[in-house]
């Protein structure tokens, strides 16, 4: 059975399923993650999907983990305001500005 606190969304592009994006409670805080099919890479789709999820999720901080060799995924997170905070690659999302509250 699905955990009610999880947020899961399908990423669509031109009417096709391009991937998914989700958020869940983890031991070190609320996390976000996403997967995008290779044919959809490099088109800004992951960045836009994460922007939309961050608009929907109001709780902060949020965390993500990226393997060191996945520079593209790290760039997606950084474009959305995440910053590297540890050697393990945890990237917290900053607090929303007063205008976003």
Coordinates of N, CA and C in Angstrom, one line a residue:
X1 N 0.8 -1.2 0.0 CA 0.0 0.0 0.0 C 0.9 1.2 0.0
X2 N 0.5 2.3 -0.7 CA 1.2 3.5 -0.8 C 1.2 4.3 0.5
X3 N 2.3 4.9 0.8 CA 2.4 5.8 2.0 C 1.7 7.1 1.7
X4 N 0.8 7.5 2.5 CA 0.0 8.7 2.2 C 0.8 10.0 2.2
X5 N 1.9 10.0 2.9 CA 2.8 11.2 3.0 C 3.6 11.4 1.7
X6 N 3.7 10.3 0.9 CA 4.5 10.4 -0.3 C 3.7 11.3 -1.4
X7 N 4.5 12.0 -2.2 CA 3.9 12.7 -3.3 C 4.5 12.2 -4.5
X8 N 3.7 11.7 -5.5 CA 4.2 11.1 -6.7 C 3.5 11.7 -7.9
X9 N 4.3 12.1 -8.9 CA 3.7 12.8 -10.1 C 4.3 12.1 -11.3
X10 N 3.5 12.0 -12.4 CA 4.0 11.6 -13.7 C 4.4 12.8 -14.5
X11 N 5.6 12.7 -15.1 CA 6.1 13.8 -15.9 C 5.7 13.5 -17.4
X12 N 4.9 14.4 -18.0 CA 4.4 14.3 -19.3 C 5.2 15.3 -20.2
X13 N 5.4 14.9 -21.5 CA 6.0 15.7 -22.5 C 5.3 15.4 -23.8
X14 N 4.6 16.4 -24.4 CA 3.9 16.2 -25.6 C 3.0 15.0 -25.6
X15 N 2.3 14.9 -24.5 CA 1.3 13.8 -24.3 C 1.9 12.4 -24.0
X16 N 3.3 12.3 -23.9 CA 3.9 11.1 -23.6 C 4.4 11.1 -22.2
X17 N 4.4 9.9 -21.6 CA 5.0 9.7 -20.3 C 6.5 9.8 -20.4
X18 N 7.1 10.9 -19.8 CA 8.6 11.1 -19.9 C 9.3 10.6 -18.7
X19 N 8.6 10.4 -17.5 CA 9.2 10.0 -16.3 C 8.4 10.2 -15.1
X20 N 9.0 10.3 -13.9 CA 8.2 10.5 -12.7 C 9.1 11.4 -11.8
X21 N 8.4 12.0 -10.8 CA 9.0 12.8 -9.8 C 8.3 12.6 -8.5
X22 N 9.0 12.5 -7.4 CA 8.4 12.2 -6.1 C 9.0 12.8 -4.9
X23 N 8.4 12.8 -3.8 CA 8.9 13.3 -2.6 C 8.4 12.3 -1.5
X24 N 9.3 12.1 -0.5 CA 9.0 11.1 0.6 C 9.8 11.5 1.8
X25 N 9.3 11.0 3.0 CA 10.0 11.2 4.2 C 11.1 10.2 4.4
X26 N 12.3 10.6 4.6 CA 13.4 9.7 4.8 C 14.0 10.0 6.2
X27 N 15.0 9.2 6.6 CA 15.6 9.3 7.9 C 16.2 10.7 8.1
X28 N 16.8 11.3 7.0 CA 17.5 12.6 7.2 C 16.6 13.8 6.8
X29 N 15.3 13.6 6.6 CA 14.4 14.7 6.2 C 13.6 14.3 5.0
X30 N 12.9 15.3 4.5 CA 12.0 15.1 3.3 C 12.9 15.2 2.1
X31 N 12.7 14.2 1.2 CA 13.6 14.1 0.0 C 12.7 14.2 -1.3
X32 N 13.4 14.6 -2.3 CA 12.8 14.5 -3.7 C 13.7 13.7 -4.6
X33 N 13.1 13.1 -5.6 CA 13.8 12.3 -6.5 C 13.0 12.3 -7.8
X34 N 13.7 12.0 -8.9 CA 13.0 11.9 -10.2 C 13.8 11.0 -11.1
X35 N 13.1 10.5 -12.1 CA 13.6 9.7 -13.2 C 13.0 10.2 -14.5
X36 N 13.9 10.3 -15.5 CA 13.4 10.8 -16.8 C 14.0 9.9 -17.9
X37 N 13.2 9.4 -18.8 CA 13.6 8.6 -19.9 C 14.7 9.3 -20.7
X38 N 15.7 8.5 -21.2 CA 16.9 9.1 -21.9 C 16.5 10.0 -23.1
X39 N 15.4 9.6 -23.8 CA 15.0 10.4 -25.0 C 14.5 11.8 -24.6
X40 N 14.2 12.0 -23.3 CA 13.8 13.3 -22.9 C 14.8 14.2 -22.2
X41 N 16.1 13.7 -22.1 CA 17.2 14.4 -21.5 C 17.5 15.6 -22.3
X42 N 18.1 16.6 -21.6 CA 18.6 17.8 -22.2 C 17.6 18.8 -22.8
X43 N 16.4 18.7 -22.4 CA 15.3 19.5 -22.9 C 14.7 20.4 -21.8
X44 N 15.2 20.4 -20.6 CA 14.7 21.2 -19.6 C 13.5 20.6 -18.9
X45 N 13.1 19.4 -19.2 CA 11.9 18.8 -18.7 C 12.1 18.5 -17.2
X46 N 13.2 17.9 -16.8 CA 13.4 17.6 -15.4 C 13.4 18.9 -14.6
X47 N 14.1 19.9 -15.1 CA 14.1 21.2 -14.3 C 12.7 21.7 -14.1
X48 N 11.9 21.7 -15.2 CA 10.5 22.2 -15.1 C 9.7 21.4 -14.1
X49 N 9.8 20.0 -14.2 CA 9.1 19.2 -13.3 C 9.4 19.4 -11.9
X50 N 10.7 19.6 -11.6 CA 11.1 19.9 -10.2 C 10.6 21.3 -9.8
X51 N 10.6 22.3 -10.6 CA 10.1 23.6 -10.3 C 8.6 23.5 -9.9
X52 N 7.9 22.7 -10.7 CA 6.4 22.5 -10.4 C 6.2 21.8 -9.1
X53 N 7.0 20.8 -8.8 CA 6.9 20.0 -7.5 C 7.2 20.9 -6.4
X54 N 8.3 21.8 -6.5 CA 8.7 22.7 -5.4 C 7.6 23.7 -5.1
X55 N 6.9 24.1 -6.2 CA 5.7 25.0 -6.0 C 4.6 24.4 -5.1
X56 N 4.4 23.1 -5.4 CA 3.4 22.3 -4.7 C 3.8 22.0 -3.3
X57 N 5.0 21.6 -3.1 CA 5.5 21.2 -1.7 C 5.9 22.4 -1.0
X58 N 5.3 22.8 0.1 CA 5.6 24.0 0.9 C 6.6 23.7 2.0
X59 N 6.8 22.4 2.4 CA 7.7 22.1 3.5 C 9.2 22.3 3.1
X60 N 10.0 22.8 4.0 CA 11.4 22.9 3.8 C 12.1 22.6 5.1
X61 N 13.3 22.1 5.1 CA 14.1 21.9 3.9 C 13.8 20.6 3.2
X62 N 14.1 20.5 1.9 CA 14.0 19.3 1.1 C 15.4 18.9 0.7
X63 N 15.6 17.6 0.6 CA 16.9 17.1 0.3 C 16.9 16.2 -1.0
X64 N 18.0 16.0 -1.6 CA 18.2 15.1 -2.8 C 19.6 14.5 -2.7
X65 N 19.7 13.4 -3.2 CA 21.0 12.7 -3.3 C 21.4 12.5 -4.8
X66 N 22.6 12.8 -5.1 CA 23.0 12.6 -6.5 C 24.3 11.9 -6.5
X67 N 24.5 10.8 -7.4 CA 25.8 10.2 -7.5 C 26.7 11.2 -8.2
X68 N 28.0 11.1 -7.8 CA 28.9 12.1 -8.3 C 29.0 12.2 -9.8
X69 N 28.9 11.1 -10.5 CA 29.0 11.2 -12.0 C 27.8 11.7 -12.7
X70 N 26.7 12.0 -12.0 CA 25.5 12.5 -12.7 C 25.4 14.0 -12.6
X71 N 26.3 14.6 -13.4 CA 26.4 16.1 -13.4 C 25.1 16.7 -13.9
X72 N 24.4 16.1 -14.8 CA 23.2 16.7 -15.4 C 22.1 16.8 -14.3
X73 N 22.0 15.8 -13.5 CA 21.0 15.8 -12.4 C 21.4 16.8 -11.3
X74 N 22.6 16.9 -11.1 CA 23.1 17.9 -10.1 C 22.8 19.3 -10.6
X75 N 22.9 19.6 -11.9 CA 22.6 20.9 -12.5 C 21.1 21.2 -12.4
X76 N 20.3 20.1 -12.6 CA 18.8 20.3 -12.4 C 18.5 20.8 -11.0
X77 N 19.1 20.2 -10.0 CA 18.8 20.5 -8.6 C 19.4 21.9 -8.3
X78 N 20.5 22.3 -8.8 CA 21.1 23.6 -8.6 C 20.3 24.7 -9.2
X79 N 19.8 24.4 -10.4 CA 18.9 25.4 -11.1 C 17.7 25.7 -10.3
X80 N 17.3 24.7 -9.5 CA 16.1 24.9 -8.7 C 16.4 25.4 -7.3
X81 N 17.6 25.7 -7.0 CA 18.0 26.3 -5.7 C 18.6 25.4 -4.7
X82 N 18.8 24.2 -5.1 CA 19.5 23.2 -4.1 C 21.0 23.6 -4.1
X83 N 21.6 23.3 -3.0 CA 23.1 23.5 -2.8 C 23.7 22.3 -2.2
X84 N 25.0 22.0 -2.5 CA 25.7 20.9 -2.0 C 26.0 21.2 -0.5
X85 N 25.7 20.3 0.4 CA 26.0 20.5 1.8 C 26.9 19.4 2.4
X86 N 27.2 18.4 1.6 CA 28.0 17.4 2.2 C 28.7 16.5 1.1
X87 N 29.7 15.8 1.6 CA 30.5 14.9 0.6 C 29.6 13.8 0.0
X88 N 28.5 13.5 0.8 CA 27.7 12.4 0.2 C 26.8 13.0 -0.9
X89 N 26.8 14.3 -1.1 CA 26.0 14.9 -2.2 C 24.6 15.3 -1.8
X90 N 24.3 15.4 -0.5 CA 22.9 15.8 -0.1 C 22.8 17.3 -0.5
X91 N 21.7 17.6 -1.1 CA 21.5 19.0 -1.6 C 20.2 19.5 -1.0
X92 N 20.2 20.4 0.0 CA 19.0 20.9 0.6 C 18.4 22.0 -0.3
X93 N 17.1 22.1 -0.4 CA 16.4 23.2 -1.1 C 16.3 24.4 -0.1
X94 N 16.6 25.6 -0.5 CA 16.6 26.7 0.4 C 15.2 27.1 0.8
X95 N 15.2 27.8 1.9 CA 13.9 28.3 2.4 C 13.3 29.2 1.4
X96 N 11.9 29.2 1.2 CA 11.3 30.1 0.3 C 11.5 31.5 0.7
X97 N 11.6 32.4 -0.3 CA 11.7 33.8 0.0 C 10.3 34.3 0.6
X98 N 10.3 35.4 1.3 CA 9.1 35.9 1.9 C 8.0 36.1 0.8
X99 N 8.3 36.4 -0.4 CA 7.3 36.6 -1.5 C 6.7 35.3 -1.9
X100 N 7.3 34.1 -1.6 CA 6.8 32.8 -1.9 C 6.0 32.2 -0.8
X101 N 6.0 32.8 0.4 CA 5.3 32.2 1.5 C 3.8 32.4 1.4

